mmCIF file of C-alpha atoms in Angstrom:
data_model
loop_
_atom_site.group_PDB
_atom_site.id
_atom_site.type_symbol
_atom_site.label_atom_id
_atom_site.label_comp_id
_atom_site.label_asym_id
_atom_site.label_seq_id
_atom_site.Cartn_x
_atom_site.Cartn_y
_atom_site.Cartn_z
ATOM 1 C CA MET A 1 19.959 -55.903 3.966
ATOM 2 C CA ASN A 2 16.994 -54.275 2.089
ATOM 3 C CA LYS A 3 16.709 -55.750 -1.352
ATOM 4 C CA LYS A 4 15.502 -53.210 -4.260
ATOM 5 C CA LEU A 5 12.811 -54.919 -6.410
ATOM 6 C CA PRO A 6 14.372 -54.435 -9.900
ATOM 7 C CA LEU A 7 11.513 -52.884 -12.183
ATOM 8 C CA GLU A 8 13.715 -52.358 -15.344
ATOM 9 C CA CYS A 9 15.750 -54.957 -17.563
ATOM 10 C CA PRO A 10 19.321 -54.522 -17.062
ATOM 11 C CA SER A 11 19.917 -55.297 -20.756
ATOM 12 C CA CYS A 12 17.337 -53.550 -22.796
ATOM 13 C CA SER A 13 15.757 -51.219 -20.042
ATOM 14 C CA GLY A 14 12.353 -52.596 -20.658
ATOM 15 C CA ARG A 15 9.627 -52.798 -18.044
ATOM 16 C CA LEU A 16 10.117 -56.323 -16.073
ATOM 17 C CA LYS A 17 7.186 -58.629 -15.421
ATOM 18 C CA VAL A 18 6.832 -61.326 -13.040
ATOM 19 C CA LYS A 19 7.525 -64.700 -14.222
ATOM 20 C CA SER A 20 7.370 -66.786 -11.300
ATOM 21 C CA LEU A 21 6.088 -66.513 -7.514
ATOM 22 C CA LEU A 22 7.261 -68.442 -4.659
ATOM 23 C CA CYS A 23 5.706 -69.681 -1.095
ATOM 24 C CA ASP A 24 8.316 -69.644 1.094
ATOM 25 C CA THR A 25 6.037 -71.739 3.524
ATOM 26 C CA CYS A 26 5.598 -74.972 1.594
ATOM 27 C CA ASP A 27 8.308 -74.014 -1.155
ATOM 28 C CA THR A 28 5.686 -73.952 -4.090
ATOM 29 C CA THR A 29 6.543 -71.922 -7.179
ATOM 30 C CA VAL A 30 3.639 -70.556 -9.262
ATOM 31 C CA SER A 31 4.818 -69.732 -12.870
ATOM 32 C CA GLY A 32 3.277 -67.627 -15.259
ATOM 33 C CA LEU A 33 3.363 -64.029 -16.627
ATOM 34 C CA TYR A 34 2.121 -61.235 -14.548
ATOM 35 C CA ASP A 35 2.676 -57.181 -14.564
ATOM 36 C CA LEU A 36 3.899 -55.675 -11.663
ATOM 37 C CA PRO A 37 1.294 -53.506 -9.708
ATOM 38 C CA ILE A 38 1.161 -50.046 -10.803
ATOM 39 C CA LEU A 39 2.526 -48.698 -7.547
ATOM 40 C CA THR A 40 5.867 -50.745 -7.622
ATOM 41 C CA GLY A 41 6.876 -48.095 -10.328
ATOM 42 C CA LEU A 42 7.232 -45.519 -7.910
ATOM 43 C CA LYS A 43 10.128 -44.793 -5.457
ATOM 44 C CA VAL A 44 10.055 -46.093 -2.072
ATOM 45 C CA ASP A 45 9.477 -42.544 -0.444
ATOM 46 C CA ASP A 46 6.485 -42.010 -3.054
ATOM 47 C CA GLN A 47 4.929 -45.443 -1.912
ATOM 48 C CA LEU A 48 5.072 -44.334 1.650
ATOM 49 C CA PHE A 49 3.658 -41.091 1.042
ATOM 50 C CA ILE A 50 0.625 -43.030 -0.657
ATOM 51 C CA ILE A 51 0.515 -45.238 2.407
ATOM 52 C CA GLU A 52 0.370 -42.018 4.871
ATOM 53 C CA PHE A 53 -2.098 -40.263 2.667
ATOM 54 C CA VAL A 54 -4.645 -43.295 2.772
ATOM 55 C CA LYS A 55 -4.180 -43.424 6.091
ATOM 56 C CA ALA A 56 -4.774 -39.613 6.797
ATOM 57 C CA SER A 57 -8.046 -40.234 5.001
ATOM 58 C CA GLY A 58 -6.868 -38.178 1.904
ATOM 59 C CA SER A 59 -6.271 -35.199 3.962
ATOM 60 C CA LEU A 60 -3.407 -33.106 2.846
ATOM 61 C CA LYS A 61 -3.809 -30.684 5.808
ATOM 62 C CA VAL A 62 -3.427 -33.794 8.166
ATOM 63 C CA MET A 63 -0.435 -35.067 6.268
ATOM 64 C CA ALA A 64 1.101 -31.669 6.516
ATOM 65 C CA GLN A 65 0.736 -31.910 10.127
ATOM 66 C CA GLN A 66 1.946 -35.185 10.541
ATOM 67 C CA LEU A 67 5.025 -34.732 8.311
ATOM 68 C CA ASN A 68 5.610 -31.179 9.578
ATOM 69 C CA LEU A 69 5.388 -29.757 6.078
ATOM 70 C CA SER A 70 3.681 -26.860 4.606
ATOM 71 C CA TYR A 71 0.373 -27.635 2.784
ATOM 72 C CA PRO A 72 1.571 -26.711 -0.636
ATOM 73 C CA THR A 73 4.799 -28.778 -0.164
ATOM 74 C CA VAL A 74 2.544 -31.899 0.527
ATOM 75 C CA ARG A 75 0.455 -31.172 -2.260
ATOM 76 C CA ASN A 76 3.300 -30.725 -4.835
ATOM 77 C CA ILE A 77 4.324 -34.130 -3.599
ATOM 78 C CA LEU A 78 1.143 -35.483 -4.160
ATOM 79 C CA ASP A 79 0.726 -33.859 -7.741
ATOM 80 C CA GLY A 80 4.339 -35.396 -8.494
ATOM 81 C CA VAL A 81 2.990 -38.812 -7.366
ATOM 82 C CA ILE A 82 -0.175 -38.479 -9.327
ATOM 83 C CA LEU A 83 2.143 -37.368 -12.637
ATOM 84 C CA LYS A 84 4.502 -40.453 -12.148
ATOM 85 C CA LEU A 85 1.468 -42.748 -11.643
ATOM 86 C CA LYS A 86 -0.035 -41.429 -15.002
ATOM 87 C CA GLU A 87 3.085 -41.642 -16.649
ATOM 88 C CA ASN A 88 3.564 -45.357 -15.492
ATOM 89 C CA GLY A 89 0.077 -46.187 -16.562
ATOM 90 C CA ASN A 90 0.678 -44.859 -20.112
ATOM 91 C CA ASP A 91 3.822 -46.971 -20.389
ATOM 92 C CA SER A 92 2.265 -50.245 -19.361
ATOM 93 C CA MET B 1 10.817 -38.449 2.627
ATOM 94 C CA ILE B 2 11.453 -34.607 3.083
ATOM 95 C CA ALA B 3 9.780 -34.633 6.233
ATOM 96 C CA ASN B 4 12.489 -37.235 7.478
ATOM 97 C CA GLN B 5 15.403 -34.544 6.424
ATOM 98 C CA LYS B 6 17.021 -32.543 9.098
ATOM 99 C CA ILE B 7 16.151 -29.069 8.986
ATOM 100 C CA ASP B 8 19.438 -27.345 7.591
ATOM 101 C CA VAL B 9 20.393 -23.859 7.933
ATOM 102 C CA ARG B 10 20.255 -23.073 4.171
ATOM 103 C CA SER B 11 16.771 -24.333 3.725
ATOM 104 C CA LEU B 12 15.770 -22.405 6.742
ATOM 105 C CA LEU B 13 17.284 -19.325 5.105
ATOM 106 C CA PHE B 14 16.359 -19.671 1.721
ATOM 107 C CA ASN B 15 13.375 -21.838 1.639
ATOM 108 C CA PRO B 16 11.673 -22.105 4.704
ATOM 109 C CA PHE B 17 8.253 -22.541 2.723
ATOM 110 C CA ILE B 18 8.880 -26.321 2.809
ATOM 111 C CA ARG B 19 7.581 -26.226 6.175
ATOM 112 C CA ILE B 20 5.662 -22.830 6.530
ATOM 113 C CA ALA B 21 3.187 -21.645 4.519
ATOM 114 C CA GLY B 22 -0.615 -20.337 4.215
ATOM 115 C CA LEU B 23 -2.047 -18.173 7.326
ATOM 116 C CA SER B 24 0.898 -18.654 9.517
ATOM 117 C CA SER B 25 3.278 -17.471 7.006
ATOM 118 C CA LEU B 26 1.054 -14.606 6.009
ATOM 119 C CA ILE B 27 0.962 -13.650 9.924
ATOM 120 C CA TYR B 28 4.774 -13.650 10.298
ATOM 121 C CA GLY B 29 5.133 -11.783 6.907
ATOM 122 C CA LEU B 30 2.830 -8.829 7.718
ATOM 123 C CA VAL B 31 4.177 -8.385 11.070
ATOM 124 C CA ALA B 32 7.649 -8.172 9.329
ATOM 125 C CA ILE B 33 6.183 -5.768 6.828
ATOM 126 C CA ALA B 34 4.765 -3.355 9.555
ATOM 127 C CA LEU B 35 7.886 -3.615 11.468
ATOM 128 C CA SER B 36 9.878 -2.593 8.244
ATOM 129 C CA GLY B 37 7.573 0.343 7.642
ATOM 130 C CA SER B 38 7.984 1.513 11.441
ATOM 131 C CA VAL B 39 11.641 1.095 11.146
ATOM 132 C CA GLY B 40 11.813 3.097 7.838
ATOM 133 C CA TYR B 41 9.761 5.747 9.213
ATOM 134 C CA MET B 42 12.077 6.328 11.979
ATOM 135 C CA ASN B 43 15.073 6.724 9.493
ATOM 136 C CA ARG B 44 13.203 7.963 6.165
ATOM 137 C CA ALA B 45 13.826 4.674 4.728
ATOM 138 C CA HIS B 46 11.280 4.393 1.765
ATOM 139 C CA PHE B 47 10.361 0.670 0.364
ATOM 140 C CA ASP B 48 9.085 2.470 -2.762
ATOM 141 C CA GLY B 49 9.182 -0.765 -4.997
ATOM 142 C CA VAL B 50 8.909 -4.363 -4.721
ATOM 143 C CA ILE B 51 12.544 -4.634 -4.233
ATOM 144 C CA ASP B 52 13.674 -1.067 -3.472
ATOM 145 C CA LEU B 53 14.913 0.943 -0.706
ATOM 146 C CA HIS B 54 15.510 4.706 -0.985
ATOM 147 C CA PHE B 55 15.935 7.490 1.364
ATOM 148 C CA GLY B 56 13.528 10.203 1.038
ATOM 149 C CA LYS B 57 11.679 13.049 2.943
ATOM 150 C CA GLU B 58 9.494 12.630 5.946
ATOM 151 C CA ALA B 59 6.231 11.442 5.755
ATOM 152 C CA PRO B 60 3.366 10.192 8.036
ATOM 153 C CA ILE B 61 4.140 6.509 9.327
ATOM 154 C CA LEU B 62 0.986 5.363 7.463
ATOM 155 C CA VAL B 63 3.021 6.253 4.053
ATOM 156 C CA PHE B 64 5.846 3.725 5.131
ATOM 157 C CA LEU B 65 3.395 1.023 6.196
ATOM 158 C CA LEU B 66 1.177 1.387 3.015
ATOM 159 C CA GLU B 67 4.533 0.963 0.762
ATOM 160 C CA GLY B 68 5.265 -2.244 2.189
ATOM 161 C CA ILE B 69 1.707 -3.507 1.624
ATOM 162 C CA MET B 70 1.481 -2.317 -1.968
ATOM 163 C CA ASN B 71 4.952 -3.932 -2.713
ATOM 164 C CA TRP B 72 3.367 -7.170 -1.011
ATOM 165 C CA LEU B 73 0.291 -6.850 -2.752
ATOM 166 C CA SER B 74 1.631 -6.193 -6.147
ATOM 167 C CA LEU B 75 3.957 -8.933 -6.410
ATOM 168 C CA SER B 76 1.479 -11.474 -4.698
ATOM 169 C CA ILE B 77 -1.478 -10.456 -6.906
ATOM 170 C CA VAL B 78 0.645 -10.625 -10.171
ATOM 171 C CA LEU B 79 2.513 -14.070 -9.212
ATOM 172 C CA PHE B 80 -1.030 -15.417 -8.197
ATOM 173 C CA PHE B 81 -2.807 -14.903 -11.432
ATOM 174 C CA LEU B 82 0.437 -16.339 -13.427
ATOM 175 C CA GLY B 83 0.214 -19.322 -11.164
ATOM 176 C CA VAL B 84 -3.762 -19.619 -11.803
ATOM 177 C CA ILE B 85 -2.795 -19.734 -15.615
ATOM 178 C CA LEU B 86 0.514 -21.807 -15.822
ATOM 179 C CA SER B 87 0.111 -24.440 -12.874
ATOM 180 C CA LYS B 88 -1.462 -27.691 -13.226
ATOM 181 C CA SER B 89 -2.087 -27.756 -9.479
ATOM 182 C CA LYS B 90 -4.892 -26.292 -7.229
ATOM 183 C CA ILE B 91 -3.023 -23.442 -5.888
ATOM 184 C CA ARG B 92 -4.350 -21.501 -2.656
ATOM 185 C CA TRP B 93 -4.417 -17.844 -2.531
ATOM 186 C CA ILE B 94 -3.399 -17.685 0.983
ATOM 187 C CA ASP B 95 0.003 -20.062 0.051
ATOM 188 C CA VAL B 96 0.857 -17.452 -2.678
ATOM 189 C CA PHE B 97 0.043 -14.194 -0.385
ATOM 190 C CA GLY B 98 1.420 -15.642 2.626
ATOM 191 C CA THR B 99 4.712 -16.822 1.231
ATOM 192 C CA GLN B 100 5.356 -13.887 -0.442
ATOM 193 C CA ALA B 101 4.789 -11.766 2.743
ATOM 194 C CA LEU B 102 7.197 -13.962 4.641
ATOM 195 C CA ALA B 103 9.669 -13.733 1.878
ATOM 196 C CA ARG B 104 9.822 -9.823 2.353
ATOM 197 C CA TRP B 105 11.359 -10.210 5.872
ATOM 198 C CA PRO B 106 14.676 -9.753 5.037
ATOM 199 C CA MET B 107 13.569 -5.817 4.062
ATOM 200 C CA LEU B 108 13.388 -5.435 8.187
ATOM 201 C CA LEU B 109 17.268 -6.293 8.417
ATOM 202 C CA LEU B 110 17.856 -3.659 5.638
ATOM 203 C CA ALA B 111 15.956 -0.907 7.491
ATOM 204 C CA LEU B 112 17.559 -1.741 10.653
ATOM 205 C CA PHE B 113 21.131 -1.801 9.118
ATOM 206 C CA SER B 114 20.144 1.892 7.659
ATOM 207 C CA PHE B 115 20.254 3.032 11.157
ATOM 208 C CA GLY B 116 23.777 2.234 11.409
ATOM 209 C CA PHE B 117 24.645 3.909 8.171
ATOM 210 C CA GLY B 118 22.701 7.063 9.321
ATOM 211 C CA THR B 119 21.240 8.695 6.223
ATOM 212 C CA GLY B 120 22.385 12.358 7.217
ATOM 213 C CA LYS B 121 25.899 10.897 7.046
ATOM 214 C CA ILE B 122 25.361 9.670 3.909
ATOM 215 C CA ALA B 123 24.359 13.024 2.631
ATOM 216 C CA ILE B 124 27.096 14.881 3.882
ATOM 217 C CA ASN B 125 29.947 12.739 3.615
ATOM 218 C CA GLY B 126 29.082 11.688 -0.217
ATOM 219 C CA LEU B 127 30.545 8.582 -1.597
ATOM 220 C CA SER B 128 31.936 7.340 1.847
ATOM 221 C CA ILE B 129 33.032 3.811 3.095
ATOM 222 C CA SER B 130 29.715 3.488 4.950
ATOM 223 C CA ILE B 131 27.972 4.002 1.584
ATOM 224 C CA LEU B 132 29.820 1.234 -0.039
ATOM 225 C CA VAL B 133 29.337 -1.154 3.003
ATOM 226 C CA PHE B 134 25.593 -0.260 3.185
ATOM 227 C CA GLY B 135 25.449 -0.751 -0.676
ATOM 228 C CA LEU B 136 26.743 -4.103 -0.859
ATOM 229 C CA LEU B 137 24.607 -5.352 2.349
ATOM 230 C CA SER B 138 21.687 -3.902 0.574
ATOM 231 C CA LEU B 139 22.775 -5.904 -2.545
ATOM 232 C CA LEU B 140 23.048 -8.913 -0.705
ATOM 233 C CA VAL B 141 19.886 -8.683 1.225
ATOM 234 C CA VAL B 142 17.883 -7.882 -2.021
ATOM 235 C CA ILE B 143 19.514 -11.081 -3.694
ATOM 236 C CA TRP B 144 18.298 -12.992 -0.615
ATOM 237 C CA MET B 145 14.802 -11.712 -0.717
ATOM 238 C CA VAL B 146 14.526 -12.280 -4.294
ATOM 239 C CA ALA B 147 15.689 -16.129 -3.891
ATOM 240 C CA LEU B 148 12.911 -16.373 -1.061
ATOM 241 C CA MET B 149 10.296 -14.797 -3.492
ATOM 242 C CA PHE B 150 11.211 -17.242 -6.129
ATOM 243 C CA ASN B 151 11.206 -20.238 -3.808
ATOM 244 C CA ALA B 152 7.872 -18.876 -2.350
ATOM 245 C CA TYR B 153 6.510 -18.709 -5.892
ATOM 246 C CA ARG B 154 7.849 -22.258 -6.747
ATOM 247 C CA ILE B 155 6.443 -24.052 -3.660
ATOM 248 C CA SER B 156 3.201 -22.082 -3.615
ATOM 249 C CA CYS B 157 2.413 -22.364 -7.273
ATOM 250 C CA ASN B 158 4.049 -25.790 -8.142
ATOM 251 C CA LEU B 159 5.923 -24.670 -11.072
ATOM 252 C CA GLN B 160 9.246 -25.892 -12.588
ATOM 253 C CA GLY B 161 11.814 -25.599 -15.224
ATOM 254 C CA LYS B 162 11.867 -22.663 -17.825
ATOM 255 C CA LYS B 163 8.062 -21.763 -16.976
ATOM 256 C CA LEU B 164 8.787 -21.117 -13.547
ATOM 257 C CA VAL B 165 12.032 -18.654 -14.199
ATOM 258 C CA ILE B 166 10.475 -16.756 -17.151
ATOM 259 C CA SER B 167 7.127 -16.247 -15.392
ATOM 260 C CA PHE B 168 8.834 -15.324 -12.177
ATOM 261 C CA ILE B 169 11.024 -12.721 -13.958
ATOM 262 C CA GLY B 170 8.291 -11.444 -16.077
ATOM 263 C CA GLY B 171 6.053 -11.330 -12.630
ATOM 264 C CA LEU B 172 8.967 -9.482 -10.870
ATOM 265 C CA ILE B 173 9.339 -6.730 -13.347
ATOM 266 C CA SER B 174 5.718 -6.147 -13.995
ATOM 267 C CA ALA B 175 5.128 -5.943 -10.199
ATOM 268 C CA GLU B 176 7.946 -3.600 -9.950
ATOM 269 C CA VAL B 177 6.481 -1.208 -12.260
ATOM 270 C CA ILE B 178 3.001 -1.535 -11.072
ATOM 271 C CA SER B 179 3.851 -0.745 -7.345
ATOM 272 C CA LYS B 180 6.577 2.112 -8.344
ATOM 273 C CA ILE B 181 3.565 3.978 -9.993
ATOM 274 C CA ILE B 182 0.927 2.971 -7.114
ATOM 275 C CA ILE B 183 3.504 4.290 -4.471
ATOM 276 C CA MET B 184 4.604 7.187 -6.275
ATOM 277 C CA LYS B 185 0.703 8.576 -6.532
ATOM 278 C CA MET B 186 0.082 7.421 -3.158
ATOM 279 C CA VAL B 187 2.792 9.329 -1.714
ATOM 280 C CA LEU B 188 2.068 12.376 -3.572
ATOM 281 C CA ALA B 189 -1.497 12.189 -2.481
ATOM 282 C CA MET B 190 -0.579 11.806 1.115
ATOM 283 C CA THR B 191 2.100 14.040 1.414
ATOM 284 C CA ALA B 192 1.161 16.897 -0.776
ATOM 285 C CA PRO B 193 0.191 20.365 0.693
ATOM 286 C CA PRO B 194 -3.308 21.468 -0.049
ATOM 287 C CA THR B 195 -4.139 22.185 -3.677
ATOM 288 C CA LEU B 196 -4.361 25.291 -5.462
ATOM 289 C CA ALA B 197 -7.594 24.559 -6.445
ATOM 290 C CA SER B 198 -8.738 23.740 -3.162
ATOM 291 C CA GLU B 199 -7.266 26.757 -1.578
ATOM 292 C CA ALA B 200 -8.838 28.902 -4.260
ATOM 293 C CA VAL B 201 -12.151 27.698 -3.533
ATOM 294 C CA VAL B 202 -11.711 28.626 0.015
ATOM 295 C CA SER B 203 -10.695 32.023 -0.851
ATOM 296 C CA ILE B 204 -13.270 32.590 -3.336
ATOM 297 C CA GLN B 205 -15.738 31.226 -0.478
ATOM 298 C CA ASN B 206 -14.155 34.003 2.038
ATOM 299 C CA GLN B 207 -14.388 36.692 -0.439
ATOM 300 C CA SER B 208 -18.082 35.895 -1.493
ATOM 301 C CA ASP B 209 -18.716 35.927 2.449
ATOM 302 C CA LYS B 210 -17.148 39.123 2.937
ATOM 303 C CA THR B 211 -19.058 40.960 -0.023
ATOM 304 C CA GLU B 212 -22.351 39.494 1.161
ATOM 305 C CA ILE B 213 -21.670 41.156 4.727
ATOM 306 C CA ALA B 214 -21.010 44.483 3.156
ATOM 307 C CA LYS B 215 -24.097 44.250 1.143
ATOM 308 C CA LYS B 216 -26.035 43.327 4.135
ATOM 309 C CA VAL B 217 -24.453 46.397 6.099
ATOM 310 C CA LEU B 218 -25.549 48.857 3.484
ATOM 311 C CA THR B 219 -28.951 47.375 3.073
ATOM 312 C CA HIS B 220 -29.500 47.797 6.821
ATOM 313 C CA PHE B 221 -28.199 51.391 6.627
ATOM 314 C CA ALA B 222 -30.679 52.190 3.697
ATOM 315 C CA SER B 223 -33.434 50.416 5.798
ATOM 316 C CA SER B 224 -32.455 52.367 8.848
ATOM 317 C CA GLU B 225 -32.011 49.069 10.750
ATOM 318 C CA PHE B 226 -28.958 50.333 12.526
ATOM 319 C CA ALA B 227 -29.323 47.661 15.375
ATOM 320 C CA GLN B 228 -28.614 45.095 12.922
ATOM 321 C CA ILE B 229 -25.159 46.261 11.876
ATOM 322 C CA PRO B 230 -22.848 45.860 14.880
ATOM 323 C CA LYS B 231 -23.290 42.039 14.649
ATOM 324 C CA TYR B 232 -21.097 42.167 11.758
ATOM 325 C CA PHE B 233 -18.398 44.363 13.674
ATOM 326 C CA ASP B 234 -15.371 43.014 15.580
ATOM 327 C CA GLN B 235 -15.384 43.765 19.326
ATOM 328 C CA THR B 236 -13.468 47.306 18.991
ATOM 329 C CA MET B 237 -15.886 48.503 16.076
ATOM 330 C CA LYS B 238 -18.822 47.345 18.236
ATOM 331 C CA ASN B 239 -17.330 49.732 20.994
ATOM 332 C CA ALA B 240 -16.711 52.356 18.644
ATOM 333 C CA LEU B 241 -19.573 52.346 16.444
ATOM 334 C CA PRO B 242 -22.843 51.391 18.480
ATOM 335 C CA GLU B 243 -26.098 51.477 17.077
ATOM 336 C CA VAL B 244 -26.759 55.223 18.192
ATOM 337 C CA LYS B 245 -23.404 56.317 16.482
ATOM 338 C CA LEU B 246 -24.429 54.673 13.351
ATOM 339 C CA LYS B 247 -27.530 56.440 13.372
ATOM 340 C CA GLU B 248 -25.743 59.841 13.810
ATOM 341 C CA VAL B 249 -23.209 58.981 10.833
ATOM 342 C CA TRP B 250 -25.869 57.806 8.524
ATOM 343 C CA SER B 251 -28.141 61.015 9.118
ATOM 344 C CA GLY B 252 -24.904 63.241 8.782
ATOM 345 C CA LEU B 253 -24.184 61.746 5.471
ATOM 346 C CA ASN B 254 -27.785 62.322 4.242
ATOM 347 C CA GLU B 255 -27.379 65.616 5.292
ATOM 348 C CA GLN B 256 -24.165 66.412 3.651
ATOM 349 C CA ALA B 257 -24.411 64.119 0.502
ATOM 350 C CA GLY B 258 -28.066 64.258 -0.006
ATOM 351 C CA LYS B 259 -30.451 61.415 0.360
ATOM 352 C CA TYR B 260 -29.249 57.949 -0.258
ATOM 353 C CA LYS B 261 -30.734 56.567 -3.643
ATOM 354 C CA ASN B 262 -28.754 53.162 -4.471
ATOM 355 C CA SER B 263 -25.504 51.321 -4.797
ATOM 356 C CA SER B 264 -23.663 49.975 -7.881
ATOM 357 C CA LYS B 265 -20.285 49.105 -8.387
ATOM 358 C CA LEU B 266 -18.845 46.564 -5.771
ATOM 359 C CA THR B 267 -14.943 45.909 -5.748
ATOM 360 C CA THR B 268 -12.567 44.322 -3.392
ATOM 361 C CA SER B 269 -9.058 44.695 -2.601
ATOM 362 C CA LYS B 270 -6.088 43.566 -0.296
ATOM 363 C CA ILE B 271 -4.390 45.878 2.234
ATOM 364 C CA GLN B 272 -1.667 43.849 4.136
ATOM 365 C CA GLN B 273 -3.504 41.010 5.632
ATOM 366 C CA TYR B 274 -6.902 42.677 5.694
ATOM 367 C CA ASP B 275 -9.768 42.094 2.897
ATOM 368 C CA VAL B 276 -11.602 45.240 1.782
ATOM 369 C CA VAL B 277 -14.799 45.714 0.193
ATOM 370 C CA TYR B 278 -16.086 48.792 -1.525
ATOM 371 C CA ILE B 279 -19.450 49.582 -2.523
ATOM 372 C CA LEU B 280 -20.356 52.500 -4.670
ATOM 373 C CA CYS B 281 -23.210 54.420 -3.038
ATOM 374 C CA HIS B 282 -25.246 56.879 -5.000
ATOM 375 C CA PHE B 283 -26.605 59.842 -2.992
ATOM 376 C CA GLU B 284 -28.530 62.882 -4.212
ATOM 377 C CA ARG B 285 -25.824 65.302 -4.559
ATOM 378 C CA THR B 286 -22.811 62.902 -4.674
ATOM 379 C CA ASN B 287 -21.390 59.734 -4.900
ATOM 380 C CA LEU B 288 -19.633 57.757 -1.776
ATOM 381 C CA LYS B 289 -17.676 54.566 -1.354
ATOM 382 C CA MET B 290 -18.707 52.502 1.763
ATOM 383 C CA LYS B 291 -15.428 50.723 2.824
ATOM 384 C CA ALA B 292 -15.392 47.543 4.926
ATOM 385 C CA VAL B 293 -12.137 46.116 6.335
ATOM 386 C CA PHE B 294 -12.390 42.630 7.155
ATOM 387 C CA ASN B 295 -10.240 40.557 9.608
ATOM 388 C CA ASP B 296 -9.514 36.972 9.308
ATOM 389 C CA LYS B 297 -12.800 35.957 11.171
ATOM 390 C CA ASN B 298 -14.840 37.592 8.619
ATOM 391 C CA GLU B 299 -15.636 40.530 11.067
ATOM 392 C CA ILE B 300 -15.721 44.251 9.923
ATOM 393 C CA ALA B 301 -12.407 45.543 11.709
ATOM 394 C CA GLY B 302 -12.612 49.095 9.755
ATOM 395 C CA PHE B 303 -15.764 50.979 8.365
ATOM 396 C CA PHE B 304 -15.761 54.329 6.450
ATOM 397 C CA PHE B 305 -17.692 56.236 3.735
ATOM 398 C CA ILE B 306 -15.074 58.002 1.682
ATOM 399 C CA PRO B 307 -15.046 60.086 -1.577
ATOM 400 C CA GLU B 308 -15.440 58.134 -4.818
ATOM 401 C CA ASN B 309 -11.908 58.623 -6.012
ATOM 402 C CA GLN B 310 -10.270 57.847 -2.751
ATOM 403 C CA LYS B 311 -8.796 54.179 -1.726
#
């Protein structure tokens, strides 16, 4: 089962933060208050897109070929991701 | 991601631009436009506006091809500028022009449909079932094409919401008006017969040549240069009035009417298909008119000296 990382508080819809982290090798727990990385605010599809984009050396043409999509479609996805990142950046 | 989605028929029919744009769509689109124009030429189907099809008069194939090109260019240019102004993305002209060219491919189907519903039949039978069927099909195809144009604009310019809808409707109407005006002027220019003005210039030029020839002939007579005269004659006249005969005619006139003094009034007229030039010649004892009748090759086909009052 693929568990989804919760990003919003189910009670007040506020942005969640990390309070504790666990090492599942030695069972050590680290407690504190950490912000989630900005990329986690994106949908899984968008996160995968960013990974593919980096792997393609930031070339939209290569991305279009790899994904079998037209150039403007890939550019539109990227512009959408950029917009979401800006929005998430402003929220935090 | 979109790439992982199955290629469904709906997407293929209404929004192929998710997967095809740029140069490849431009090439496919231009081929479709050229084929639409060629089929239109065969059945006189004029694409005389961005979303128009009308059956009209025969014209050179170039007119039908240019109609398609003008429609495509009108809409592409308008939408490209709207995209540049409204979009926050860096849009490429090749995507706008390419996807809009491909969006016109349903017009090829419409041109082919019009074969089955022959234009002559429509004109003769009036409002028949075939017209209604063709009308309905045309409407569906045009709606389909507009949907393709809309999606092409949405993808190539990355616009959404009200901005997208309003700018597309405005752009389509503007392009329709622009293309109508351009095509109307182009068709008029390419199918109109030679203008009256140009005909008049040719006519005046011919008339001017003939009067000049008539003047030269009289000058040669006055200077006794009879050998120079037959070159202005047609073959029949050359045979009938060689240099020797011309000399005899001129000598006879000078004996009867007195010595030639000068000429004055020059008039022209048309007898059947022949242009005629008259020059009033003053001799010592009387006046005579030199009458030169010209054929359409500007050769003298008839030549006379007649009394002043005779025509």
